[in-house]
Tab-separated table of C-alpha atoms in Angstrom:
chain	number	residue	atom	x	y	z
T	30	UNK	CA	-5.091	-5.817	16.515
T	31	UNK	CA	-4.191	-7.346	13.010
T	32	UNK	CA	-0.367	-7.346	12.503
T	33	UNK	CA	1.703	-7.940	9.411
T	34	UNK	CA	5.653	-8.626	10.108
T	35	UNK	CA	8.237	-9.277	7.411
T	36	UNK	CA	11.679	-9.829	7.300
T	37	UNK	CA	14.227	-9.448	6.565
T	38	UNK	CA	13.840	-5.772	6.671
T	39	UNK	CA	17.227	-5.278	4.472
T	40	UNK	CA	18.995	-7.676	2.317
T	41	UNK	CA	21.608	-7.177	-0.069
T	42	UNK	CA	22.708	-9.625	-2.834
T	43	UNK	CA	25.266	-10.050	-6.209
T	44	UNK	CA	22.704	-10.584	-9.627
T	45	UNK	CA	22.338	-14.168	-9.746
T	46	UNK	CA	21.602	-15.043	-6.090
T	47	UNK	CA	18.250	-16.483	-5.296
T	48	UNK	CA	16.351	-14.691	-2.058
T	49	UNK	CA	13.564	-15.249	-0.111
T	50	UNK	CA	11.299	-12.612	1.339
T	51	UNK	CA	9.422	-13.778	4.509
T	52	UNK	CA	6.175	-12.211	5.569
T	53	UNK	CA	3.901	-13.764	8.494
T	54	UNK	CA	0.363	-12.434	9.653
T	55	UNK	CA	-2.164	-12.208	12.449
T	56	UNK	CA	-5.104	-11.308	11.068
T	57	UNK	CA	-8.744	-12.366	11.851
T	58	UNK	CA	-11.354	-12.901	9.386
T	59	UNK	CA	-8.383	-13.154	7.042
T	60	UNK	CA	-8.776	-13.507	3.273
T	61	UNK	CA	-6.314	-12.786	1.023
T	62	UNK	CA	-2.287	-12.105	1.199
T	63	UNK	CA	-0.816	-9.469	-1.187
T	64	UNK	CA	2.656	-8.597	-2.339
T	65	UNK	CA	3.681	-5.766	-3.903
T	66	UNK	CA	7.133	-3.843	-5.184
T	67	UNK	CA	8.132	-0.675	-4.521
T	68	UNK	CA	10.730	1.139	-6.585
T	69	UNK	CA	11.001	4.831	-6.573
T	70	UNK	CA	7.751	5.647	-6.567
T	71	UNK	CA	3.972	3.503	-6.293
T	72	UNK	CA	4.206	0.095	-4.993
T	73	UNK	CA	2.946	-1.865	-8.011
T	74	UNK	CA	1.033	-5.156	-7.400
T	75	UNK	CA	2.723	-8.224	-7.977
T	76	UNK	CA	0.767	-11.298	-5.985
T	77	UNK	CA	-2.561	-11.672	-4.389
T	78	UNK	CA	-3.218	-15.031	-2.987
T	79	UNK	CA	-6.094	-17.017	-1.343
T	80	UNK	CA	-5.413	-20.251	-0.972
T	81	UNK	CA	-2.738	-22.164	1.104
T	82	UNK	CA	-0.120	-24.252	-1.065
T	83	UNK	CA	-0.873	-22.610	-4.441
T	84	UNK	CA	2.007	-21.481	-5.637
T	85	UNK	CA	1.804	-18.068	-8.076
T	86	UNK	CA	4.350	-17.344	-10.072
T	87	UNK	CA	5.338	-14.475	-12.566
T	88	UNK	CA	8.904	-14.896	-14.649
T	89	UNK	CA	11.647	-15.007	-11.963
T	90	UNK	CA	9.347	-14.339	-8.980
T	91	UNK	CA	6.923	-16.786	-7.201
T	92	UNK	CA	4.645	-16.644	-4.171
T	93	UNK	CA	2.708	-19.153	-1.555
T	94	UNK	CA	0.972	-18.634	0.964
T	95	UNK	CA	0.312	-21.393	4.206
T	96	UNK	CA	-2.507	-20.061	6.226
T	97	UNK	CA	-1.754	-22.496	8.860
T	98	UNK	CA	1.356	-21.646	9.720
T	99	UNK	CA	-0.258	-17.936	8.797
T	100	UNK	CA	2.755	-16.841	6.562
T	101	UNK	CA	4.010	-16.542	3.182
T	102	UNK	CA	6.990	-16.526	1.217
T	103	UNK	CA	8.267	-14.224	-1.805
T	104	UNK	CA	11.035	-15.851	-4.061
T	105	UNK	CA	13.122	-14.412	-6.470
T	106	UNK	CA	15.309	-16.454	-8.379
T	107	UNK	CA	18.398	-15.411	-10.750
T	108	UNK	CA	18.019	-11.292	-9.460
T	109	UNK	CA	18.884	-8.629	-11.224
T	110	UNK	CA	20.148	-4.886	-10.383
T	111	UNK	CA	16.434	-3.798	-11.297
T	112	UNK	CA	14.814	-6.497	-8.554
T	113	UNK	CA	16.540	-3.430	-6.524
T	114	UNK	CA	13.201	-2.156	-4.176
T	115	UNK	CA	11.201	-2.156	-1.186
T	116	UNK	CA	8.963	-5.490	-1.257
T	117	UNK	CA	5.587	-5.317	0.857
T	118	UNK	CA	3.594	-7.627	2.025
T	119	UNK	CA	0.002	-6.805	2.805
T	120	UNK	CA	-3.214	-8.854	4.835
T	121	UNK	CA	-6.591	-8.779	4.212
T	122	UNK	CA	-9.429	-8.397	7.139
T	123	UNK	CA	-12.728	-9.837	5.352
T	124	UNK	CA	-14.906	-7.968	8.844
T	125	UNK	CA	-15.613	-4.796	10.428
T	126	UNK	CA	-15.662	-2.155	8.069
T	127	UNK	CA	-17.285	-1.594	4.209
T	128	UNK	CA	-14.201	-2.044	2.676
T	129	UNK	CA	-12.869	-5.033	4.561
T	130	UNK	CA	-9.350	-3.684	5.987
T	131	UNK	CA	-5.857	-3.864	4.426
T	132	UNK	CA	-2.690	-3.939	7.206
T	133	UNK	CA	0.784	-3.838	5.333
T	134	UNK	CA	3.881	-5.010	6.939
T	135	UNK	CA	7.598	-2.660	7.333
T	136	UNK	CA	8.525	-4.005	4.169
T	137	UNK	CA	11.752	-5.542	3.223
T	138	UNK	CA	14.400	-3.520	1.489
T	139	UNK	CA	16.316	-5.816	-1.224
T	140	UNK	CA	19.432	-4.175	-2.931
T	141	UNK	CA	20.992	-6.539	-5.717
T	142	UNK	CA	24.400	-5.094	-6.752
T	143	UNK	CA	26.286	-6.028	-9.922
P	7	UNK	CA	-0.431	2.712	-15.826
P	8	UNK	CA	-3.148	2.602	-12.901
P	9	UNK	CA	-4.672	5.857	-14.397
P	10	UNK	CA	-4.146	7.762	-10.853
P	11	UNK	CA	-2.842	11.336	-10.728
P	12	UNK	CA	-1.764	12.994	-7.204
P	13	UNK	CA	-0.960	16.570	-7.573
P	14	UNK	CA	0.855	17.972	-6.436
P	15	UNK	CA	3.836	15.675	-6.707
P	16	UNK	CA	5.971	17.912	-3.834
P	17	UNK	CA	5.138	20.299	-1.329
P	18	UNK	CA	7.000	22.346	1.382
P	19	UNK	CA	4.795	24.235	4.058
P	20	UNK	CA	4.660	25.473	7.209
P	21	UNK	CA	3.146	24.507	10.680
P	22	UNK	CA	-0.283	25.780	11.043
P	23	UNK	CA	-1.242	26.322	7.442
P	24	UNK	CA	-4.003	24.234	5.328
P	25	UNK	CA	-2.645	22.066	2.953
P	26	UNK	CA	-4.918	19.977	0.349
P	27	UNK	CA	-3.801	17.060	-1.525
P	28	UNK	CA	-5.760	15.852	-4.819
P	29	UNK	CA	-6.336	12.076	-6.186
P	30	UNK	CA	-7.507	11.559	-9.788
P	31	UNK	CA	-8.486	8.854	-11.334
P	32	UNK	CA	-9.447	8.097	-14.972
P	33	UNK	CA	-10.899	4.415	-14.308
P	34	UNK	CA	-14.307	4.741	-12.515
P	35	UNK	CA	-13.524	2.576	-10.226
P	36	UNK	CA	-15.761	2.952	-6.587
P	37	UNK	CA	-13.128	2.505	-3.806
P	38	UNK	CA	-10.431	5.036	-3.238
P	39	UNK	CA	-7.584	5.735	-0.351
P	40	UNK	CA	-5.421	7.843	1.243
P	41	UNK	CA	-2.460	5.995	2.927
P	42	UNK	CA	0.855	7.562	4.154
P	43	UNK	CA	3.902	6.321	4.221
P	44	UNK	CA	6.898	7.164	7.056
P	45	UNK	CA	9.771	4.390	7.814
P	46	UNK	CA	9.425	1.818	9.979
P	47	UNK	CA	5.474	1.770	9.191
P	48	UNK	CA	5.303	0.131	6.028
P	49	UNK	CA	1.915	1.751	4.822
P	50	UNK	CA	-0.559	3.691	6.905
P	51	UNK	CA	-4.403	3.778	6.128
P	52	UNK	CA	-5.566	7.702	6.708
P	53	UNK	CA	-9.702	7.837	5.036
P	54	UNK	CA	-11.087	5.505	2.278
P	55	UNK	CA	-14.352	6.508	-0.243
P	56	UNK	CA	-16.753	3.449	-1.095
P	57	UNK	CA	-18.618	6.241	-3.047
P	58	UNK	CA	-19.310	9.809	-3.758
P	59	UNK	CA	-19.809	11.410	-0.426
P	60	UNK	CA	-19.058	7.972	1.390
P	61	UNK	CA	-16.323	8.209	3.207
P	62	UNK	CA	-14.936	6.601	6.309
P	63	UNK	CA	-11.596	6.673	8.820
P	64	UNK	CA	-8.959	4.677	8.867
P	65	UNK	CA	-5.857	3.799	11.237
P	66	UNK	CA	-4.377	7.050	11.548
P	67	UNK	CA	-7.316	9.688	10.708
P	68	UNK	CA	-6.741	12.444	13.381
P	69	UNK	CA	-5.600	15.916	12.084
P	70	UNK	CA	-6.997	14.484	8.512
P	71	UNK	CA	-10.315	14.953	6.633
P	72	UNK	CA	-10.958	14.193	3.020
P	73	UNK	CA	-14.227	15.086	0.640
P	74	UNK	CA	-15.502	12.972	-2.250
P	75	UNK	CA	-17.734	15.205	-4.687
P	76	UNK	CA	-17.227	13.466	-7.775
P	77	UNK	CA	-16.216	9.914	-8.770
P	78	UNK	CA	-12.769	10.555	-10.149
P	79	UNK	CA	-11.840	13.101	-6.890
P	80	UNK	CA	-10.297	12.373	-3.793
P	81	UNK	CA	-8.771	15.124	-1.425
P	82	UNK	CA	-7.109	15.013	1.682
P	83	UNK	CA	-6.737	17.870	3.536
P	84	UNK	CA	-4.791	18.615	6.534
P	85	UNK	CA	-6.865	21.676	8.183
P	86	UNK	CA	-3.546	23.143	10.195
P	87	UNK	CA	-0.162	20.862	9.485
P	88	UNK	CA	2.036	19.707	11.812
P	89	UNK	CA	5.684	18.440	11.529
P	90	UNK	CA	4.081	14.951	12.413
P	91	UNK	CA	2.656	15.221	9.057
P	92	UNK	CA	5.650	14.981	7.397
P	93	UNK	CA	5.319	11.972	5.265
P	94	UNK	CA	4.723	10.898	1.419
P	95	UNK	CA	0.980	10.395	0.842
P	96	UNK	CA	-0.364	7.548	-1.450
P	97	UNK	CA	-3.840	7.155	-3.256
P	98	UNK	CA	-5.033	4.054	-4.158
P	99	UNK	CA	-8.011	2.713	-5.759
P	100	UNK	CA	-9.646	-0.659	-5.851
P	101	UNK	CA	-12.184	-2.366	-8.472
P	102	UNK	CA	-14.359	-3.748	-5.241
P	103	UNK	CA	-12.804	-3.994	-1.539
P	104	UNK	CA	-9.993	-4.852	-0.513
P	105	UNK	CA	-10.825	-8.249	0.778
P	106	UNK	CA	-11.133	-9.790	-2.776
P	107	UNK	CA	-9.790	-6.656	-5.316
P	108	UNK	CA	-6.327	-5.733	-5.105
P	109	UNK	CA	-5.407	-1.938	-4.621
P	110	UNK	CA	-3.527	-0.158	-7.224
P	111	UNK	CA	-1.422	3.495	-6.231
P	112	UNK	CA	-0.315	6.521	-7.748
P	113	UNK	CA	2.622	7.846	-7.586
P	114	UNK	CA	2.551	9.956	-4.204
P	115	UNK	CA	2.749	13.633	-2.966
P	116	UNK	CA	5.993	14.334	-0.780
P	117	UNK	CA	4.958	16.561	1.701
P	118	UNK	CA	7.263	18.765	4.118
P	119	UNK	CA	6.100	20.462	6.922
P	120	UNK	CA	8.631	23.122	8.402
């Protein structure tokens, strides 16, 4: 059964702090790793990657995946109140069914006061 | 702006009654979802569409079936609710599958079942 575990599942931080979200998989025929952000409503998509060592990177957040070790990191550096959300990680099974199959993890919940 | 629509946004109901949930999107795109949401699961796959009248279950499909007449439609209905359905419910749609397109969501439908 494909499983998707992150942590931690809460963290809270003062604006300015640099965190790092943790996310490892087990996942066969796996393709692709995805992050996404979660505020009040639809988790929005922030990272899909494929490749091991490839770092992605958007303004103050970043993303790289090692499918040896079969994990991958989120980093956000200098956080603000609004970095404030659930983050999710997602895995991607390239077998079984049309659509290929998408397991998310718990999610982490980040909280970045003042 | 994803260009998805789920109406209604919030619904309270009671056990035993049939409750239908709408997905709407403006984009054309061929793959479409229905995921719920409940905490301590991260994201839940329910019934996916790879086309007009293709459809197909996901992880958690019992008490669920969904109908795809049109393109832009996607309803979930829950033939006789149960408090078990309690959840918020999440459409997404995807440009190709999941393995190699990444899935964007609307903005749910919080459902209460008394």
């Amino acid at each position: 059964e494909d499983k998707v575990v992150q942590s931690p599942l809460s963290l809270v931080v003062h604006e300015g702090d640099t965190v790092t979200l943790n996310c490892s998989y087990e996942v066969t025929n796996f393709r692709s790793l995805l992050w996404y952000k979660q505020e009040k409503k639809a988790p929005t998509f922030l990272f899909m990657l494929t490749s091991s060592g490839i770092e992605k990177k958007s303004g103050r957040l970043s993303s790289i995946l090692d499918k040896k070790e079969l994990f991958s990191i989120l980093n956000i550096t200098a956080t603000q109140t609004g970095d404030s959300a659930i983050y999710l990680c997602a895995a991607t099974n390239a077998g079984g069914t049309s659509y290929g199959k998408l397991t998310f993890g718990q999610g982490t919940i980040l909280t970045v006061h003042p | 702006d994803a260009g998805i629509t789920q109406s209604p946004r919030h619904k309270v109901t009671e056990t035993g009654t049939p409750v239908t949930l709408r997905c709407h999107q403006t984009e054309n795109h061929r793959y479409m979802y229905w995921y719920r949401q409940d905490p301590g699961h991260g994201l839940r796959l329910i019934h996916y569409s790879y086309g007009v009248k293709d459809t197909d279950k996901g992880e958690v499909s019992d008490g669920y079936s969904v109908s795809r007449s049109k393109t832009e439609d996607f309803l979930l209905t829950l033939e006789s609710a149960t408090s078990s359905q309690t959840s918020v419910y999440f459409c997404a749609i995807s440009e190709g599958t999941v393995t190699y397109q990444p899935q964007h969501f609307g903005d749910g439908t919080r459902l209460s079942i008394l």
